[in-house]
Short mmCIF file of N, CA, C and O in Angstrom, two decimals:
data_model
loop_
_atom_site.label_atom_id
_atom_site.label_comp_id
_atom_site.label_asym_id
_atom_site.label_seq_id
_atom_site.Cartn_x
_atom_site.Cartn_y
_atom_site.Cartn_z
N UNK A 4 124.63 98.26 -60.04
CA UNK A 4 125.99 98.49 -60.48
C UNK A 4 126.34 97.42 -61.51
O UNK A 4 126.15 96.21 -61.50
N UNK A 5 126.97 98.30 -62.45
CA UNK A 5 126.85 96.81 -63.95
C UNK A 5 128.64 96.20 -63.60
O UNK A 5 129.66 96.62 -63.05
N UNK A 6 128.43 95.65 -63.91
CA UNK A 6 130.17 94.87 -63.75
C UNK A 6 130.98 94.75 -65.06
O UNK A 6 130.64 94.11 -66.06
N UNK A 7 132.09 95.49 -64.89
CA UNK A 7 132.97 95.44 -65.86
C UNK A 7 134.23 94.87 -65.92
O UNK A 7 134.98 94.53 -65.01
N UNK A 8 134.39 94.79 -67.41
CA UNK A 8 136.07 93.61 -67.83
C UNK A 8 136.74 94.10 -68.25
O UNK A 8 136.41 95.17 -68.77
N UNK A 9 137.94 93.71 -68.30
CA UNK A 9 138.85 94.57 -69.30
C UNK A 9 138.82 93.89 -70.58
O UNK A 9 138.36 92.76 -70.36
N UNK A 10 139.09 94.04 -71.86
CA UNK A 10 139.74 94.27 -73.24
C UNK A 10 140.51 93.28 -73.04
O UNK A 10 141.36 93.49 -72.18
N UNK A 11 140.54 91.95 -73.66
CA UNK A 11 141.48 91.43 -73.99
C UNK A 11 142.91 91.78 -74.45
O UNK A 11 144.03 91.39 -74.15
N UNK A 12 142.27 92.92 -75.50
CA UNK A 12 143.59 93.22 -76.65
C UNK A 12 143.92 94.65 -75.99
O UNK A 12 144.80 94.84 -75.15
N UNK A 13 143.35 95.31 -76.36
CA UNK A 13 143.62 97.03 -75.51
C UNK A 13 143.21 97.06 -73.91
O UNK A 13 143.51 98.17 -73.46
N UNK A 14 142.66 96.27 -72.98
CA UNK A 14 142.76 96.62 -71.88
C UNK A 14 142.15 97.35 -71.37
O UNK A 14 142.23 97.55 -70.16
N UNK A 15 141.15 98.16 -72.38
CA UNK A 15 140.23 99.15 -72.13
C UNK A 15 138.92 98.38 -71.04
O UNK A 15 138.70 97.17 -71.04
N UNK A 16 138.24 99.32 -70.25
CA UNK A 16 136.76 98.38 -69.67
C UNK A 16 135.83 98.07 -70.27
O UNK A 16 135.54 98.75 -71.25
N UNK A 17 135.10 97.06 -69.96
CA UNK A 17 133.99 96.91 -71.01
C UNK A 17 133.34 96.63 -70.56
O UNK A 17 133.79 96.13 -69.53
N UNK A 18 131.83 96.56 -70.61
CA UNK A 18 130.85 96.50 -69.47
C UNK A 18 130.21 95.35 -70.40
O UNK A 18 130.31 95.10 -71.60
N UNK A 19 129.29 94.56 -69.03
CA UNK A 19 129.24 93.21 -69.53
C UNK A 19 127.94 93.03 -70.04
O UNK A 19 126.94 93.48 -69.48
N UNK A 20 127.93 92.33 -71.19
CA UNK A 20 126.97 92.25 -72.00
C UNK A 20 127.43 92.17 -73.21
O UNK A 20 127.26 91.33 -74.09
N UNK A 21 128.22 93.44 -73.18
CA UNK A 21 128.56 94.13 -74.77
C UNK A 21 129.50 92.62 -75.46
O UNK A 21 130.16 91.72 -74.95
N UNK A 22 129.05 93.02 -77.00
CA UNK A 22 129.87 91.91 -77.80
C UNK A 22 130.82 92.32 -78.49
O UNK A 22 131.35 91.54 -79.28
N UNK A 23 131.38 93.96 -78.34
CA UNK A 23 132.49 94.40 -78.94
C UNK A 23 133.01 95.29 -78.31
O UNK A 23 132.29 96.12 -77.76
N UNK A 24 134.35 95.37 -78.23
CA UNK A 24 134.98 96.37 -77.55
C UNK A 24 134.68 97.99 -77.89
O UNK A 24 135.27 98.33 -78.92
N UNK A 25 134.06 98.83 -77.40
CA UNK A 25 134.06 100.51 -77.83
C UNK A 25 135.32 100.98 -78.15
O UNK A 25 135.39 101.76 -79.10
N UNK A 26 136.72 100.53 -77.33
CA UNK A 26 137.62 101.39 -77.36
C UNK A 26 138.35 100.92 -78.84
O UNK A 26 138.78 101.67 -79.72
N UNK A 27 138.34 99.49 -78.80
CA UNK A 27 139.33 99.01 -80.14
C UNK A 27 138.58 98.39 -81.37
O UNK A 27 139.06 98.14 -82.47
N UNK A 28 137.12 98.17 -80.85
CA UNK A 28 135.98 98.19 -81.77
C UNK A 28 136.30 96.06 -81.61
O UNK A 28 135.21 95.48 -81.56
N UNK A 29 137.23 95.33 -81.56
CA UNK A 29 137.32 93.66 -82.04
C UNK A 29 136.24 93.31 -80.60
O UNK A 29 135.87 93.96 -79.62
N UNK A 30 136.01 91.93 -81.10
CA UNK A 30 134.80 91.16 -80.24
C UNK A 30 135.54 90.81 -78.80
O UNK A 30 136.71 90.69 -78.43
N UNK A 31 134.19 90.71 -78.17
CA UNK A 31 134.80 89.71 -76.57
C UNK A 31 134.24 88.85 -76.54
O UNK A 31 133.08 88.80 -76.97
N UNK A 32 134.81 87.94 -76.05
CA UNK A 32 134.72 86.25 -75.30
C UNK A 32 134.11 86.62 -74.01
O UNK A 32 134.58 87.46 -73.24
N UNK A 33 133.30 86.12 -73.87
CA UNK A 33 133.04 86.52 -72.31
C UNK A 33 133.13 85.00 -71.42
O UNK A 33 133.01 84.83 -70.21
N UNK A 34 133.29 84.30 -72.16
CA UNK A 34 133.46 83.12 -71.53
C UNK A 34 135.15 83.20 -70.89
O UNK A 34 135.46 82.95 -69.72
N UNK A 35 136.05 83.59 -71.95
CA UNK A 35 137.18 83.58 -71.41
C UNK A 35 138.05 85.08 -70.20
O UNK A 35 139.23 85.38 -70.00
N UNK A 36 136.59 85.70 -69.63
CA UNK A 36 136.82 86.55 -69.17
C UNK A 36 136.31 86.08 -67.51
O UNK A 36 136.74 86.48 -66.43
N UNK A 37 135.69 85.49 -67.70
CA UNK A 37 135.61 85.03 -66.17
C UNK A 37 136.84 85.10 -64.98
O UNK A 37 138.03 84.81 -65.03
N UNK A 38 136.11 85.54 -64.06
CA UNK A 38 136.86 86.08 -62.79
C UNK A 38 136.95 84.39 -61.91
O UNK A 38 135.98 83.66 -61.71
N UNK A 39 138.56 84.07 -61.46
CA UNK A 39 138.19 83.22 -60.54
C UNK A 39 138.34 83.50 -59.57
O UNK A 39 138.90 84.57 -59.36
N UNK A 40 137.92 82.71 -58.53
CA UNK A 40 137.62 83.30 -56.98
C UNK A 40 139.00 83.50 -56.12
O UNK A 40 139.70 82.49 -56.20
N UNK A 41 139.48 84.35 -55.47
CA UNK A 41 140.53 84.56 -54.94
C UNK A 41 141.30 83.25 -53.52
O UNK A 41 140.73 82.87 -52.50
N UNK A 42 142.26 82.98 -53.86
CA UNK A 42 142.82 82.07 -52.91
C UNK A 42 143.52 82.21 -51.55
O UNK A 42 144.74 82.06 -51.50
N UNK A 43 143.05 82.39 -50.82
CA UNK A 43 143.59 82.48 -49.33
C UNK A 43 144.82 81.52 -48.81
O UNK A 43 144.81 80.29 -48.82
N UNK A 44 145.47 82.04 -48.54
CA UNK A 44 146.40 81.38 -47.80
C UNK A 44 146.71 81.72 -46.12
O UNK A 44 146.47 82.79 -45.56
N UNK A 45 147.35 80.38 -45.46
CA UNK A 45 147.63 80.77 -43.95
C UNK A 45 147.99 80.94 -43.87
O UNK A 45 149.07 80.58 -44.34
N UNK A 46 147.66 82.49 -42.63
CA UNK A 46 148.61 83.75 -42.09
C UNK A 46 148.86 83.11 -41.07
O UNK A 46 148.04 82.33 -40.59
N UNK A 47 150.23 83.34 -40.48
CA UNK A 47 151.47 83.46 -39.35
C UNK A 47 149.91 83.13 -38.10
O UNK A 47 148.70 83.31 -38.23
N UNK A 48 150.72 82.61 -37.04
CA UNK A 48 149.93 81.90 -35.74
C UNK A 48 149.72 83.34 -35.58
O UNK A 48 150.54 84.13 -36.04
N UNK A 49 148.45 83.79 -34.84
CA UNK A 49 148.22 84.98 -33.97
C UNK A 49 147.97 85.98 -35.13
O UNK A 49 148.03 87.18 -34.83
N UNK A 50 147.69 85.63 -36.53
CA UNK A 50 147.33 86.51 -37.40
C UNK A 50 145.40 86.77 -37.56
O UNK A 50 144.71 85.79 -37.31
N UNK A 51 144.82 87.81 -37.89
CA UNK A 51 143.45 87.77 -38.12
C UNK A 51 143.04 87.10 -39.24
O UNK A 51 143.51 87.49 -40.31
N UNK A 52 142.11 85.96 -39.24
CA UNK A 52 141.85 85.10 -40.21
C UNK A 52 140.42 85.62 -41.01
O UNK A 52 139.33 85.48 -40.46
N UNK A 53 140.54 86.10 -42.08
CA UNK A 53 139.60 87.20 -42.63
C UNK A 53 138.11 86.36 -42.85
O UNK A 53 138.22 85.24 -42.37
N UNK A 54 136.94 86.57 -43.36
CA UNK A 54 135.91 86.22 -43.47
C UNK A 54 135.85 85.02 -44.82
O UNK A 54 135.62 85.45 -45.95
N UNK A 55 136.00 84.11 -44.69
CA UNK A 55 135.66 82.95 -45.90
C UNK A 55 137.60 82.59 -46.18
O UNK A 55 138.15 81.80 -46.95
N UNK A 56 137.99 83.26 -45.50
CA UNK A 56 139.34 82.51 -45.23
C UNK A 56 139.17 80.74 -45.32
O UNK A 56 138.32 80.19 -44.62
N UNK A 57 140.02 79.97 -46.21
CA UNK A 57 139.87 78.42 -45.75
C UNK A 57 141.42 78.38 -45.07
O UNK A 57 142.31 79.07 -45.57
N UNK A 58 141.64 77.64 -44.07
CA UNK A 58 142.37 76.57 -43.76
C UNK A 58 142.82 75.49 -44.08
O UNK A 58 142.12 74.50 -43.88
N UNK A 59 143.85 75.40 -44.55
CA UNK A 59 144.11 73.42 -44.82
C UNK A 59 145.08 73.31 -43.61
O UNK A 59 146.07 73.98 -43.33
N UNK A 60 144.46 72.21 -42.94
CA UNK A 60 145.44 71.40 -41.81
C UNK A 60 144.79 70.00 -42.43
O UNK A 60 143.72 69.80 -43.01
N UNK A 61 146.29 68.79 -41.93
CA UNK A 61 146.07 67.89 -42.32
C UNK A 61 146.20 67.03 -40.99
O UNK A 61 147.22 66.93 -40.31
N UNK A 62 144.80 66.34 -40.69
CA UNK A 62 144.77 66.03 -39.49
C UNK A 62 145.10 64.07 -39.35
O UNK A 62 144.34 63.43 -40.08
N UNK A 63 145.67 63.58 -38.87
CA UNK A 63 145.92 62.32 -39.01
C UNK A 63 145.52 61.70 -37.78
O UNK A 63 145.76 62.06 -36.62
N UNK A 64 144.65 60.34 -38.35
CA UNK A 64 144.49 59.41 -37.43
C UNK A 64 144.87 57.74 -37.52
O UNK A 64 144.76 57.06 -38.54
N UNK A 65 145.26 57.35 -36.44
CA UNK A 65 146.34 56.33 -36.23
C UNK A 65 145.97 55.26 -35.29
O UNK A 65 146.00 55.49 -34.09
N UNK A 66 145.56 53.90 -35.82
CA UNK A 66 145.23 52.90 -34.64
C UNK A 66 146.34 51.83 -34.71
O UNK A 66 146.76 51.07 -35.59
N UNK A 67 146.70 52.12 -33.26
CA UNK A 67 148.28 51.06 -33.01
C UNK A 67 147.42 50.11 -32.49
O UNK A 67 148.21 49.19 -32.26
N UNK A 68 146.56 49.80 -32.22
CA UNK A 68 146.16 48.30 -31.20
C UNK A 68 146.22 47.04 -32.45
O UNK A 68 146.15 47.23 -33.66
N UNK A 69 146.36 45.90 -31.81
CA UNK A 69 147.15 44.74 -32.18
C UNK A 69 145.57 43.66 -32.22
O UNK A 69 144.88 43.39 -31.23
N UNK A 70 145.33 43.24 -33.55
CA UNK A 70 144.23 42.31 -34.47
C UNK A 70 144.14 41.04 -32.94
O UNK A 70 143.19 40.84 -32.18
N UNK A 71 145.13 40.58 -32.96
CA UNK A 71 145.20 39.35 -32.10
C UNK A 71 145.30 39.71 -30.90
O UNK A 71 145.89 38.80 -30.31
N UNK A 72 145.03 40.59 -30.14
CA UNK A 72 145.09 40.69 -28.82
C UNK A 72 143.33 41.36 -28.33
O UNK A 72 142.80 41.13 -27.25
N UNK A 73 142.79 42.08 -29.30
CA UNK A 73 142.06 42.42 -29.36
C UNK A 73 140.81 41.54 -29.46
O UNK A 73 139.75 41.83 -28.90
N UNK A 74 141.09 40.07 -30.47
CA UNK A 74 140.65 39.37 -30.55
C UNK A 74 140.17 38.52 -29.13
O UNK A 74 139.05 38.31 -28.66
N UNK A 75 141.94 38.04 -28.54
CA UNK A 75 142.17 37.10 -27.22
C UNK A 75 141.34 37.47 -26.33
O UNK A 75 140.71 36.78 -25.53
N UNK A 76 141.34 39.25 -26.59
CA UNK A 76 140.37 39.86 -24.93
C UNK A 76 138.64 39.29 -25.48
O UNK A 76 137.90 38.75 -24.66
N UNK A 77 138.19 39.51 -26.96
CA UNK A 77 136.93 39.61 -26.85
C UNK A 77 136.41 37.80 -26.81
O UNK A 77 135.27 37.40 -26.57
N UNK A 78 137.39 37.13 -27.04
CA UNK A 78 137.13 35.41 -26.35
C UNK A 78 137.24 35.27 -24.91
O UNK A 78 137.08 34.15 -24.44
N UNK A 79 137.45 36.09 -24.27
CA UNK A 79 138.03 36.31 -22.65
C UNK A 79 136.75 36.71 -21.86
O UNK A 79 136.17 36.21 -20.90
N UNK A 80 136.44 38.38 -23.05
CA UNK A 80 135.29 38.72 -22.64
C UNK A 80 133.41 37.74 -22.86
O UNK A 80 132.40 37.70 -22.15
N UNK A 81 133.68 37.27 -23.89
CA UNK A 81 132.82 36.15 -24.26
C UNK A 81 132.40 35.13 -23.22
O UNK A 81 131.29 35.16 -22.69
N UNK A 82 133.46 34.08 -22.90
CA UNK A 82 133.48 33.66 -21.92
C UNK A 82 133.28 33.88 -20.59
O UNK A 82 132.89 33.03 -19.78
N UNK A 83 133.57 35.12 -20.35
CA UNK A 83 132.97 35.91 -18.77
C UNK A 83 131.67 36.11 -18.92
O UNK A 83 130.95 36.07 -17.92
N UNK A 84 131.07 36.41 -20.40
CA UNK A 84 129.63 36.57 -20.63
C UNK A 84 129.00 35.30 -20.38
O UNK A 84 128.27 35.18 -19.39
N UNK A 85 129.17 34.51 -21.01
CA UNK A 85 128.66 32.61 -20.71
C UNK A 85 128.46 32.44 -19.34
O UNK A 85 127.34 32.27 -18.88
N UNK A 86 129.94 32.47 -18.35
CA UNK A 86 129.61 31.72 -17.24
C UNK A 86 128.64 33.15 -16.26
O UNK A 86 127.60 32.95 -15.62
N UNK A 87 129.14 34.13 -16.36
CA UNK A 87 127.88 34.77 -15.82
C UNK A 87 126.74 35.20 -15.82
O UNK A 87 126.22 35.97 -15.01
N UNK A 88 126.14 34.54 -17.11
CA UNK A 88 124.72 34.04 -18.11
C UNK A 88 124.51 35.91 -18.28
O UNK A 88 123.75 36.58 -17.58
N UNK A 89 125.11 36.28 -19.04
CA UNK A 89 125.07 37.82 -19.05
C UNK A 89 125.53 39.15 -18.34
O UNK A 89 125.62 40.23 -18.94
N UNK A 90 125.76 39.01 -17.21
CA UNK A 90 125.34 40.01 -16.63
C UNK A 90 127.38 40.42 -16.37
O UNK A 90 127.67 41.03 -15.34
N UNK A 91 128.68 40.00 -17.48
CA UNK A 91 129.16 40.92 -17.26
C UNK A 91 129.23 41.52 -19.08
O UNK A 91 130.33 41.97 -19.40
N UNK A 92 128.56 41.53 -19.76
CA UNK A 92 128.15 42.12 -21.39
C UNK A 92 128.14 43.47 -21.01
O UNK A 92 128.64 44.01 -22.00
N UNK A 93 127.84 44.54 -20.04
CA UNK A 93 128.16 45.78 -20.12
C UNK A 93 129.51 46.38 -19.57
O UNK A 93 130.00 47.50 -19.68
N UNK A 94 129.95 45.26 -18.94
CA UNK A 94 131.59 45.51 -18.74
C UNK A 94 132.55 45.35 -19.76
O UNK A 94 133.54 46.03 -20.02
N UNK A 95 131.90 43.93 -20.51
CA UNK A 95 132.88 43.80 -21.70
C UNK A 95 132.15 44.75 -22.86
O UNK A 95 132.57 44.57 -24.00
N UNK A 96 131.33 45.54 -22.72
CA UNK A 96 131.14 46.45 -24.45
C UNK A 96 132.36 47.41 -23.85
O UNK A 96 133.40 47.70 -24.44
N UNK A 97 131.86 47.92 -22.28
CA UNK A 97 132.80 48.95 -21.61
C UNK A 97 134.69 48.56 -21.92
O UNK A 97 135.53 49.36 -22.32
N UNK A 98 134.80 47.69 -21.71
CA UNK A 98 136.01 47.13 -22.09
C UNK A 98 136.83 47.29 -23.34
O UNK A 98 138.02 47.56 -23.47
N UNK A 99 135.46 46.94 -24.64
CA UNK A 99 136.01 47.02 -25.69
C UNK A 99 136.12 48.45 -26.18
O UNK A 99 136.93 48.72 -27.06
N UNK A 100 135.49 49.20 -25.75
CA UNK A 100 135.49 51.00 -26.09
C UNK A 100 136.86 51.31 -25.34
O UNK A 100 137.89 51.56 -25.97
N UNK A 101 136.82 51.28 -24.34
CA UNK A 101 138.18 51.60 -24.24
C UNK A 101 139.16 51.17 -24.40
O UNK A 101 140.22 51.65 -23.99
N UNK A 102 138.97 50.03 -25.13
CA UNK A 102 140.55 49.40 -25.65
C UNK A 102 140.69 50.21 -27.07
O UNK A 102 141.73 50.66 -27.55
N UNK A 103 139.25 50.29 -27.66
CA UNK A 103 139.86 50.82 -28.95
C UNK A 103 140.24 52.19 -29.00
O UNK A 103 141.00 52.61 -29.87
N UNK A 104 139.64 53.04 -27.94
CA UNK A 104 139.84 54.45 -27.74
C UNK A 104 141.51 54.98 -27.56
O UNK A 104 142.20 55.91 -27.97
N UNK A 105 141.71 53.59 -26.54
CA UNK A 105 143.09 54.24 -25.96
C UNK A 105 144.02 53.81 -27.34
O UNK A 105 145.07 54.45 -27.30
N UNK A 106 143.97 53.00 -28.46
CA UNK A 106 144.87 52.44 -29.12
C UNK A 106 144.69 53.45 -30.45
O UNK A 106 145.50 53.26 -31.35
N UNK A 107 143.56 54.62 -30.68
CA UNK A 107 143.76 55.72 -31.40
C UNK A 107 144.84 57.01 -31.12
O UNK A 107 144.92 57.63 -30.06
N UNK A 108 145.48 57.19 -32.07
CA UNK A 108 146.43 58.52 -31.83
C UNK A 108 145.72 59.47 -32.77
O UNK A 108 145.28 58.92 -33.78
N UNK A 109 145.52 60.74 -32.67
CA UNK A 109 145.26 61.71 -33.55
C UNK A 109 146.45 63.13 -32.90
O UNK A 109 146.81 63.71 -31.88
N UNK A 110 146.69 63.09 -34.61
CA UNK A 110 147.61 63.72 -34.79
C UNK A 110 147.04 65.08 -35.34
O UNK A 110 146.27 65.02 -36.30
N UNK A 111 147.43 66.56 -34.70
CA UNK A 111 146.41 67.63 -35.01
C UNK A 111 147.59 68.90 -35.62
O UNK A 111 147.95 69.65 -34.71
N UNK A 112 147.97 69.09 -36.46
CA UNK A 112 148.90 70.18 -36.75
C UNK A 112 148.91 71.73 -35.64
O UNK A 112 147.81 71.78 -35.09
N UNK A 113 149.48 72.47 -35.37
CA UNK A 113 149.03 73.67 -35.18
C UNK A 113 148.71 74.61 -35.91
O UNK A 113 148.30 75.66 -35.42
#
């Protein structure tokens, strides 16, 4: 199936290749005939979201935890590492994951 354009000037079809219009006989651009790709927009919650549909949500993420406290715990945790010649280092990595976990907010649109 050959793919056709319209006529700049008359609007007539023109099948692609050709370097002059049949119907009004003046030249085509075929550069300035290019098709651009169609833009989707988001349908209503509970709508069918068609095949190559995009989405824009803008998803935000947010760390409230505090430089200097974060710090105080990992000199705290340090020190618990020293006097117990290691053996509490998997409490304090455990420690520090969840300090930083809980001090993320993510913010998710609907």
């Amino acid at each position: 199936m050959q793919q056709t354009y319209q006529c700049p000037n008359c609007g007539s079809p023109v099948a692609q290749g050709l370097e002059i219009c049949s119907n009004c006989g003046r030249p085509v651009q075929w550069q300035q005939q290019r098709q651009t790709p169609p833009v989707y927009q988001q349908q209503q919650p509970g709508g069918n979201y068609g095949y190559g549909q995009q989405i824009k949500r803008r998803i935000t993420i947010k760390y409230t935890g505090n430089g200097v406290d974060i710090f105080g715990r990992f000199l705290l945790w340090a020190i618990l590492c020293v006097i117990t010649i290691g053996i509490y280092g998997p409490w304090a990595i455990n420690n520090f994951y969840r300090y930083i976990i809980e001090h993320i907010e993510v913010d998710i649109p609907a």
